[in-house]
Backbone as a chain_set.jsonl record, in Angstrom:
{"seq": "MVEGVERRQVLIRRADRPGDLGWIVMAHGEEYAREFGWNTEFEALAAGVVAAYAARHSPATEAAWIAEVDGERAGSVLLVADDSPGVARLRVLLVTPAARGLGLGSRLVEESLAFARRAGYRQVTLWTTADLLSARRIYEHAGFRLVDEEPRHAFGHDVVGQTWALDLR", "coords": {"N": [[21.224, -31.894, -63.909], [18.441, -33.094, -62.137], [15.11, -32.235, -62.82], [13.386, -30.197, -60.53], [14.915, -30.972, -58.41], [17.1, -29.593, -56.197], [20.479, -28.594, -56.342], [22.796, -28.94, -53.794], [25.067, -26.846, -52.099], [28.126, -27.817, -50.982], [30.712, -27.64, -48.625], [33.876, -28.257, -47.248], [35.767, -26.977, -44.732], [38.384, -25.335, -42.834], [37.948, -25.069, -39.327], [37.938, -22.208, -38.41], [36.671, -19.84, -38.007], [34.985, -17.243, -36.169], [32.782, -18.523, -33.751], [32.712, -21.129, -34.752], [33.939, -23.171, -33.108], [32.367, -23.041, -30.809], [29.932, -23.729, -31.957], [30.413, -26.427, -32.556], [30.419, -27.612, -30.001], [27.795, -26.944, -29.084], [26.19, -28.164, -31.084], [26.837, -30.87, -30.725], [25.896, -31.294, -28.082], [23.111, -30.755, -28.392], [22.288, -32.496, -30.56], [22.99, -35.134, -29.72], [21.511, -35.354, -27.398], [18.923, -35.177, -28.441], [18.849, -37.37, -30.287], [19.781, -39.636, -28.855], [19.153, -39.329, -26.22], [21.1, -38.524, -24.477], [22.68, -36.981, -21.673], [23.817, -33.786, -20.257], [26.394, -34.421, -19.584], [27.694, -35.475, -21.773], [27.824, -33.241, -23.462], [29.507, -31.683, -21.918], [31.838, -33.229, -22.084], [32.409, -32.956, -24.848], [32.774, -30.188, -24.853], [35.093, -29.972, -23.292], [36.979, -31.262, -24.935], [36.979, -29.563, -27.176], [37.686, -27.135, -25.949], [40.288, -27.699, -25.016], [41.581, -28.066, -27.452], [41.236, -25.481, -28.571], [42.702, -23.917, -26.788], [45.37, -24.774, -26.917], [46.271, -25.937, -29.356], [48.501, -27.193, -31.869], [49.135, -25.828, -34.886], [50.585, -27.147, -36.909], [50.287, -29.834, -36.429], [47.733, -30.403, -35.578], [44.244, -30.017, -36.219], [41.01, -28.642, -37.1], [37.828, -29.107, -38.62], [35.005, -27.86, -40.415], [31.969, -28.795, -41.867], [29.988, -27.422, -44.332], [26.718, -26.831, -45.564], [25.042, -25.349, -48.077], [25.949, -22.899, -47.064], [25.552, -23.093, -44.317], [26.579, -24.318, -41.141], [27.126, -27.783, -40.801], [28.446, -30.019, -39.974], [31.291, -31.546, -38.274], [34.743, -32.157, -37.305], [37.651, -32.998, -35.422], [41.207, -33.281, -35.36], [43.606, -34.313, -33.226], [46.7, -34.346, -31.364], [47.718, -37.31, -29.75], [48.643, -38.57, -26.479], [50.616, -40.423, -26.884], [53.585, -40.63, -28.769], [53.569, -39.942, -32.277], [50.956, -40.649, -32.687], [47.65, -39.758, -33.448], [44.425, -38.408, -32.565], [41.11, -38.79, -33.559], [38.4, -36.686, -33.165], [35.159, -35.6, -32.019], [33.391, -36.046, -34.31], [30.681, -35.217, -36.301], [27.621, -35.063, -38.048], [24.916, -33.153, -38.931], [21.415, -34.062, -38.732], [19.872, -33.04, -40.929], [21.739, -32.842, -42.925], [22.66, -35.313, -43.509], [23.524, -38.148, -45.541], [24.792, -36.932, -47.599], [27.397, -37.543, -47.737], [29.107, -36.226, -46.036], [30.242, -36.992, -43.534], [32.114, -38.981, -44.237], [33.752, -37.437, -45.89], [34.748, -35.534, -44.08], [36.227, -37.196, -42.369], [38.074, -38.259, -44.232], [39.45, -35.911, -44.933], [40.655, -35.26, -42.474], [42.295, -37.492, -42.108], [44.033, -37.286, -44.296], [45.361, -34.957, -43.57], [46.574, -35.916, -41.217], [48.376, -37.764, -42.264], [50.064, -36.038, -43.749], [51.102, -34.599, -41.627], [52.709, -36.435, -40.467], [51.929, -38.477, -38.753], [51.768, -41.842, -37.491], [49.681, -43.384, -36.731], [46.127, -43.256, -36.219], [43.686, -42.88, -33.773], [40.457, -43.404, -32.261], [37.635, -42.807, -30.11], [34.444, -44.086, -29.494], [30.931, -44.903, -29.247], [29.165, -48.018, -29.283], [26.59, -47.833, -30.312], [26.509, -45.912, -32.279], [25.99, -46.312, -35.217], [26.119, -45.328, -37.903], [28.438, -43.782, -37.845], [30.248, -45.773, -37.279], [30.231, -47.235, -39.69], [31.44, -45.359, -41.371], [33.996, -45.189, -40.207], [34.906, -47.839, -40.521], [34.908, -48.022, -43.326], [36.937, -46.216, -43.883], [39.063, -47.658, -43.059], [39.646, -48.097, -40.394], [40.039, -50.186, -37.508], [38.387, -52.084, -35.017], [39.625, -52.085, -31.782], [39.206, -52.307, -29.072], [36.653, -52.834, -26.626], [34.347, -51.751, -24.139], [31.947, -52.016, -21.666], [30.158, -49.374, -20.068], [28.866, -46.857, -17.843], [27.668, -43.948, -19.005], [26.933, -40.58, -19.877], [24.357, -40.639, -18.942], [23.386, -43.14, -19.56], [23.693, -46.72, -20.107], [26.344, -47.718, -21.983], [28.383, -49.045, -24.649], [31.61, -48.539, -24.845], [33.952, -47.916, -27.415], [37.153, -48.379, -28.848], [38.889, -47.46, -31.683], [41.31, -47.97, -34.28], [43.64, -46.863, -36.753], [46.244, -47.7, -38.787], [48.603, -45.752, -40.391], [50.759, -46.258, -41.966]], "CA": [[20.439, -31.836, -62.691], [17.073, -33.549, -62.298], [14.157, -31.159, -62.619], [12.737, -30.209, -59.221], [15.882, -31.324, -57.367], [18.094, -28.543, -56.041], [21.843, -29.004, -56.026], [23.225, -28.307, -52.55], [26.465, -26.414, -52.068], [28.815, -28.457, -49.868], [32.066, -27.142, -48.437], [34.625, -28.68, -46.07], [36.74, -25.918, -44.499], [38.947, -25.304, -41.495], [37.102, -24.466, -38.291], [38.75, -21.078, -37.968], [35.852, -18.631, -37.973], [34.313, -17.048, -34.879], [31.565, -19.307, -33.58], [32.865, -22.516, -35.193], [34.191, -24.097, -32.007], [31.152, -23.031, -29.985], [28.909, -24.502, -32.674], [30.715, -27.845, -32.399], [29.945, -28.014, -28.665], [26.339, -26.837, -29.055], [25.593, -29.173, -31.959], [26.978, -32.17, -30.064], [24.958, -31.354, -26.965], [21.724, -30.827, -28.869], [21.995, -33.678, -31.395], [23.06, -36.387, -28.965], [20.354, -35.368, -26.496], [17.745, -35.443, -29.264], [18.882, -38.686, -30.914], [20.098, -40.754, -27.961], [18.745, -39.031, -24.849], [22.27, -38.318, -23.628], [22.58, -35.789, -20.825], [24.832, -32.753, -20.469], [27.723, -34.992, -19.384], [28.309, -35.588, -23.095], [28.147, -31.897, -23.926], [30.691, -31.277, -21.155], [32.965, -33.931, -22.69], [32.694, -32.268, -26.114], [33.303, -28.859, -24.515], [36.472, -30.153, -22.85], [37.791, -31.582, -26.118], [37.082, -28.353, -27.982], [38.43, -26.129, -25.178], [41.707, -28.08, -25.035], [42.048, -27.764, -28.804], [41.278, -24.029, -28.747], [43.699, -23.308, -25.911], [46.78, -25.126, -27.11], [46.592, -26.795, -30.499], [49.646, -26.881, -32.72], [48.621, -25.832, -36.261], [51.318, -28.071, -37.773], [49.958, -31.236, -36.143], [46.345, -30.537, -35.133], [43.342, -29.175, -37.001], [39.572, -28.861, -36.977], [37.111, -28.803, -39.854], [33.558, -27.676, -40.432], [31.278, -29.037, -43.134], [28.87, -26.507, -44.557], [25.775, -27.121, -46.636], [24.349, -24.11, -48.434], [26.412, -21.815, -46.209], [25.25, -23.333, -42.9], [27.354, -25.393, -40.523], [26.375, -29.041, -40.826], [29.264, -31.122, -39.494], [32.586, -31.179, -37.707], [35.694, -33.164, -36.837], [38.955, -32.506, -34.986], [42.317, -34.222, -35.279], [44.515, -33.792, -32.2], [47.782, -35.246, -30.973], [47.518, -38.175, -28.592], [49.787, -38.55, -25.562], [51.643, -41.303, -27.439], [54.234, -40.034, -29.952], [53.213, -40.496, -33.577], [49.547, -41.053, -32.69], [46.657, -38.686, -33.414], [43.08, -38.84, -32.184], [39.975, -38.198, -34.257], [37.451, -36.299, -32.13], [33.907, -34.868, -32.252], [32.791, -36.172, -35.64], [29.227, -35.042, -36.264], [26.897, -34.51, -39.193], [23.55, -32.892, -38.505], [20.441, -34.893, -39.449], [19.437, -32.445, -42.194], [22.808, -32.933, -43.92], [23.099, -36.695, -43.67], [23.296, -38.705, -46.87], [25.567, -36.168, -48.581], [28.784, -37.997, -47.672], [29.917, -35.293, -45.255], [31.019, -37.698, -42.513], [33.268, -39.588, -44.905], [34.643, -36.37, -46.365], [35.431, -34.972, -42.919], [37.237, -38.171, -41.934], [39.128, -38.284, -45.254], [40.238, -34.674, -44.796], [41.475, -35.35, -41.269], [43.324, -38.52, -42.313], [45.032, -36.716, -45.205], [46.156, -34.046, -42.738], [47.385, -36.745, -40.314], [49.489, -38.308, -43.055], [50.994, -34.935, -44.037], [51.726, -34.203, -40.356], [53.668, -37.466, -40.101], [51.435, -39.456, -37.777], [51.824, -43.242, -37.919], [48.416, -44.027, -36.372], [45.027, -42.423, -35.737], [42.738, -43.623, -32.959], [39.246, -42.678, -31.888], [36.747, -43.459, -29.154], [33.037, -43.871, -29.808], [30.079, -45.901, -28.612], [28.707, -49.045, -30.225], [25.285, -47.521, -30.901], [26.642, -44.926, -33.349], [26.198, -47.211, -36.353], [26.541, -44.599, -39.106], [29.85, -43.434, -37.658], [31.013, -47.023, -37.389], [30.396, -47.531, -41.119], [32.429, -44.409, -41.895], [35.316, -45.594, -39.706], [35.283, -49.093, -41.179], [35.2, -47.707, -44.728], [38.23, -45.522, -43.909], [40.114, -48.614, -42.721], [39.821, -48.275, -38.955], [39.643, -51.496, -36.961], [37.994, -52.07, -33.607], [40.7, -52.673, -30.988], [38.799, -52.508, -27.681], [35.276, -52.504, -26.245], [34.152, -51.82, -22.696], [30.678, -51.456, -21.187], [30.292, -48.361, -19.025], [27.726, -45.96, -17.693], [28.102, -42.601, -19.389], [25.961, -39.707, -20.544], [23.042, -40.991, -18.436], [22.965, -44.426, -20.115], [24.676, -47.78, -20.246], [26.855, -47.727, -23.354], [29.584, -49.836, -24.88], [32.655, -47.694, -25.414], [34.804, -48.607, -28.375], [38.351, -47.725, -29.349], [39.21, -47.865, -33.047], [42.637, -47.518, -34.687], [44.019, -46.959, -38.161], [47.669, -47.527, -39.04], [48.758, -44.936, -41.588], [51.92, -46.705, -42.738]], "C": [[19.012, -32.27, -63.007], [16.128, -32.394, -62.001], [13.475, -31.311, -61.263], [13.677, -30.584, -58.077], [16.962, -30.242, -57.336], [19.454, -29.135, -55.744], [22.279, -28.231, -54.777], [24.71, -27.978, -52.625], [27.121, -26.97, -50.809], [30.254, -27.961, -49.832], [32.643, -27.754, -47.169], [35.722, -27.633, -45.895], [37.297, -26.034, -43.075], [37.966, -24.609, -40.55], [37.877, -23.3, -37.676], [37.976, -19.761, -37.941], [35.214, -18.485, -36.592], [32.991, -17.825, -34.845], [31.698, -20.773, -33.965], [33.021, -23.481, -34.016], [32.997, -24.168, -31.061], [30.03, -23.827, -30.637], [29.147, -25.991, -32.503], [30.174, -28.353, -31.064], [28.426, -28.023, -28.626], [25.677, -27.944, -29.872], [25.699, -30.557, -31.335], [25.988, -32.313, -28.919], [23.523, -31.551, -27.431], [21.426, -32.115, -29.623], [22.019, -34.976, -30.597], [21.953, -36.474, -27.92], [19.099, -35.76, -27.281], [17.726, -36.889, -29.773], [19.032, -39.849, -29.938], [19.677, -40.523, -26.517], [19.92, -38.813, -23.911], [22.149, -37.003, -22.873], [23.736, -34.823, -21.085], [26.251, -33.232, -20.147], [28.445, -35.119, -20.733], [28.687, -34.219, -23.644], [29.387, -31.371, -23.204], [31.951, -31.951, -21.705], [33.38, -33.239, -23.992], [33.304, -30.887, -25.845], [34.754, -28.95, -24.064], [37.414, -30.421, -24.006], [38.033, -30.317, -26.928], [37.894, -27.279, -27.254], [39.925, -26.437, -25.181], [42.319, -27.764, -26.397], [42.227, -26.252, -28.967], [42.419, -23.398, -27.963], [45.133, -23.599, -26.319], [47.073, -26.008, -28.318], [47.799, -26.267, -31.271], [49.164, -26.947, -34.173], [49.341, -26.795, -37.209], [50.869, -29.514, -37.602], [48.52, -31.456, -35.699], [45.469, -29.575, -35.926], [41.893, -29.562, -36.736], [38.915, -28.422, -38.277], [35.629, -28.671, -39.581], [33.068, -28.063, -41.822], [30.124, -28.042, -43.2], [28.01, -27.034, -45.692], [24.971, -25.852, -46.859], [24.673, -22.978, -47.46], [26.153, -21.978, -44.726], [26.121, -24.463, -42.373], [26.504, -26.654, -40.434], [27.18, -30.232, -40.326], [30.6, -30.64, -38.992], [33.444, -32.408, -37.453], [36.957, -32.435, -36.397], [39.957, -33.641, -35.09], [43.325, -33.597, -34.321], [45.58, -34.827, -31.883], [47.369, -36.042, -29.742], [48.733, -38.01, -27.671], [50.935, -39.424, -26.068], [52.26, -40.661, -28.679], [53.81, -40.741, -31.244], [51.763, -40.903, -33.718], [48.663, -39.81, -32.597], [45.314, -39.281, -33.012], [42.055, -38.06, -33.004], [38.914, -37.907, -33.201], [36.242, -35.592, -32.728], [33.422, -34.863, -33.708], [31.278, -36.072, -35.492], [28.756, -34.543, -37.612], [25.455, -34.34, -38.733], [22.559, -33.727, -39.317], [20.03, -34.343, -40.812], [20.479, -32.603, -43.296], [23.277, -34.367, -44.151], [22.726, -37.21, -45.058], [24.049, -37.974, -47.963], [27.04, -36.579, -48.585], [29.692, -37.111, -46.831], [30.783, -35.988, -44.211], [32.268, -38.319, -43.105], [34.255, -38.53, -45.374], [35.406, -35.727, -45.216], [36.536, -35.911, -42.428], [38.382, -38.234, -42.935], [40.037, -37.067, -45.14], [41.166, -34.759, -43.584], [42.577, -36.394, -41.425], [44.409, -38.04, -43.277], [45.943, -35.756, -44.445], [47.089, -34.847, -41.829], [48.588, -37.325, -41.044], [50.532, -37.218, -43.34], [51.759, -34.509, -42.78], [52.691, -35.263, -39.836], [53.217, -38.45, -39.034], [51.544, -40.862, -38.355], [50.509, -43.96, -37.634], [47.407, -42.965, -35.945], [44.085, -43.331, -34.952], [41.5, -42.769, -32.734], [38.48, -43.496, -30.861], [35.321, -43.095, -29.533], [32.21, -44.852, -28.999], [29.472, -46.802, -29.678], [27.397, -48.688, -30.922], [25.351, -46.48, -32.019], [26.991, -45.647, -34.659], [26.657, -46.5, -37.626], [28.012, -44.223, -39.019], [30.714, -44.681, -37.819], [31.258, -47.381, -38.863], [31.438, -46.611, -41.756], [33.834, -44.845, -41.479], [35.789, -46.874, -40.391], [35.675, -48.85, -42.633], [36.565, -47.022, -44.867], [39.384, -46.44, -43.533], [40.388, -48.789, -41.245], [39.411, -49.688, -38.565], [39.351, -51.333, -35.477], [39.084, -52.77, -32.803], [40.313, -52.906, -29.528], [37.34, -52.099, -27.506], [35.149, -52.649, -24.741], [32.8, -51.223, -22.321], [30.952, -50.427, -20.085], [28.998, -47.578, -18.923], [28.226, -44.554, -17.984], [26.957, -41.866, -20.054], [24.526, -40.038, -20.136], [22.536, -42.339, -18.906], [24.072, -45.464, -19.977], [25.076, -47.827, -21.716], [28.021, -48.703, -23.434], [30.577, -48.91, -25.581], [33.541, -48.519, -26.322], [36.003, -47.736, -28.736], [38.668, -48.331, -30.71], [40.585, -47.303, -33.385], [42.841, -47.735, -36.182], [45.518, -46.712, -38.263], [47.827, -46.808, -40.375], [49.922, -45.364, -42.455], [51.531, -47.697, -43.803]], "O": [[18.442, -31.865, -64.02], [16.327, -31.659, -61.034], [13.042, -32.401, -60.891], [13.29, -30.524, -56.909], [17.649, -30.009, -58.33], [19.561, -30.086, -54.97], [22.143, -27.009, -54.72], [25.504, -28.755, -53.156], [26.717, -26.634, -49.695], [30.925, -27.871, -50.86], [31.982, -27.772, -46.131], [36.522, -27.419, -46.805], [36.745, -26.74, -42.231], [37.252, -23.684, -40.938], [38.402, -23.401, -36.567], [38.575, -18.689, -37.862], [34.935, -19.481, -35.924], [32.199, -17.782, -35.786], [30.878, -21.59, -33.546], [32.317, -24.488, -33.937], [32.657, -25.244, -30.568], [29.271, -24.517, -29.956], [28.194, -26.75, -32.324], [29.541, -29.407, -31.01], [27.825, -29.002, -28.184], [24.728, -28.581, -29.417], [24.752, -31.341, -31.408], [25.316, -33.338, -28.799], [22.809, -32.413, -26.92], [20.415, -32.764, -29.355], [21.153, -35.83, -30.784], [21.504, -37.573, -27.593], [18.308, -36.585, -26.822], [16.695, -37.557, -29.697], [18.478, -40.924, -30.162], [19.823, -41.411, -25.678], [19.77, -38.904, -22.692], [21.584, -36.033, -23.378], [24.527, -35.014, -22.009], [27.214, -32.513, -20.413], [29.653, -34.898, -20.822], [29.758, -34.059, -24.229], [30.219, -30.694, -23.807], [33.008, -31.325, -21.784], [34.561, -32.969, -24.208], [34.238, -30.472, -26.531], [35.564, -28.093, -24.417], [38.517, -29.877, -24.058], [39.164, -30.034, -27.321], [38.701, -26.588, -27.875], [40.742, -25.529, -25.334], [43.438, -27.258, -26.482], [43.264, -25.801, -29.452], [43.037, -22.441, -28.431], [46.021, -22.775, -26.098], [48.045, -26.763, -28.296], [48.066, -25.067, -31.313], [48.815, -28.028, -34.646], [48.763, -27.214, -38.212], [51.039, -30.332, -38.506], [48.123, -32.597, -35.463], [45.886, -28.466, -36.261], [41.593, -30.641, -36.226], [39.376, -27.497, -38.946], [35.078, -29.275, -38.661], [33.679, -27.703, -42.829], [29.386, -27.858, -42.232], [28.514, -27.609, -46.657], [24.308, -25.348, -45.953], [23.798, -22.201, -47.078], [26.496, -21.092, -43.943], [26.37, -25.446, -43.072], [25.335, -26.614, -40.051], [26.655, -31.344, -40.258], [31.005, -29.502, -39.232], [32.952, -33.535, -37.394], [37.292, -31.38, -36.936], [39.609, -34.811, -34.93], [43.833, -32.502, -34.562], [45.393, -36.023, -32.104], [46.753, -35.512, -28.817], [49.725, -37.386, -28.046], [52.093, -39.193, -25.721], [51.531, -40.194, -29.553], [53.708, -41.967, -31.296], [51.37, -41.445, -34.75], [48.899, -38.926, -31.773], [45.095, -40.489, -33.106], [42.129, -36.837, -33.123], [38.565, -38.793, -32.421], [36.317, -35.048, -33.83], [33.088, -33.815, -34.261], [30.674, -36.754, -34.664], [29.404, -33.707, -38.242], [24.848, -35.274, -38.209], [22.835, -34.063, -40.469], [19.857, -35.113, -41.757], [20.146, -32.511, -44.478], [24.209, -34.593, -44.924], [21.75, -36.768, -45.663], [23.96, -38.348, -49.133], [27.838, -36.03, -49.344], [30.915, -37.23, -46.905], [31.94, -35.612, -44.022], [33.355, -38.199, -42.541], [35.466, -38.717, -45.263], [36.586, -35.409, -45.36], [37.641, -35.471, -42.11], [39.545, -38.259, -42.535], [41.258, -37.187, -45.242], [42.332, -34.372, -43.665], [43.684, -36.197, -40.924], [45.584, -38.358, -43.09], [47.156, -35.746, -44.656], [48.261, -34.5, -41.683], [49.691, -37.369, -40.499], [51.733, -37.446, -43.192], [52.921, -34.109, -42.859], [53.413, -35.02, -38.869], [54.036, -39.177, -38.472], [51.426, -41.051, -39.566], [50.236, -45.013, -38.211], [47.766, -41.926, -35.391], [43.73, -44.416, -35.411], [41.504, -41.565, -32.987], [38.65, -44.71, -30.756], [35.025, -41.944, -29.852], [32.748, -45.561, -28.149], [29.29, -46.396, -30.826], [27.123, -49.191, -32.012], [24.331, -46.197, -32.646], [28.125, -45.595, -35.135], [27.501, -47.025, -38.352], [28.746, -44.331, -40.001], [31.784, -44.633, -38.426], [32.362, -47.781, -39.232], [32.229, -47.051, -42.59], [34.751, -44.868, -42.299], [36.948, -46.972, -40.793], [36.661, -49.407, -43.115], [37.266, -47.228, -45.857], [40.549, -46.063, -43.667], [41.276, -49.554, -40.872], [38.555, -50.303, -39.201], [39.99, -50.544, -34.781], [39.435, -53.913, -33.097], [41.014, -53.624, -28.815], [36.856, -51.16, -28.138], [35.749, -53.536, -24.135], [32.531, -50.06, -22.62], [31.864, -50.595, -19.277], [28.146, -47.633, -19.81], [29.102, -44.038, -17.289], [26.114, -42.472, -20.715], [23.587, -39.759, -20.881], [21.371, -42.666, -18.681], [25.236, -45.126, -19.759], [24.22, -47.962, -22.59], [28.57, -49.127, -22.417], [30.405, -48.55, -26.746], [33.841, -49.678, -26.035], [35.883, -46.523, -28.906], [38.71, -49.551, -30.87], [40.984, -46.274, -32.841], [42.292, -48.659, -36.782], [46.007, -45.651, -37.876], [47.244, -47.221, -41.378], [50.062, -44.877, -43.577], [52.39, -48.174, -44.545]]}, "num_chains": 1, "name": "protein.A"}
């Protein structure tokens, strides 16, 4: 260890503790408002995703993870079944600004993709917006490819929605 540089304790764990799911919603609402000026429409979207997961997820085929840094929540991701058989969806990936640069986003995605493979999915998809460049780099590095783009008005702004896919076979 370099003198004067503290080693940070990083942990990726299941989002199964009280407050984890609520934190995911809150963190998304706060961070996207702060960074992109998005309104509460985005927080409502995140809340719907998390609520659906909490109400009816199948532990064999769906999971959520929290990244912690020094014992504090610092990131999240969910993997849920899509309506199409054999397809999963990556949802609500986030790393807080204070924890960026530690590789948490990549680790969260890797963990979810390993779970997807074990669960027998043949493909993982995700939806994001074109302005989330750091996330895009993570998805590209994991092997996702851009399959669709569409301009739309969402979250109080004009955005370009993107659908990405990764074949697991």
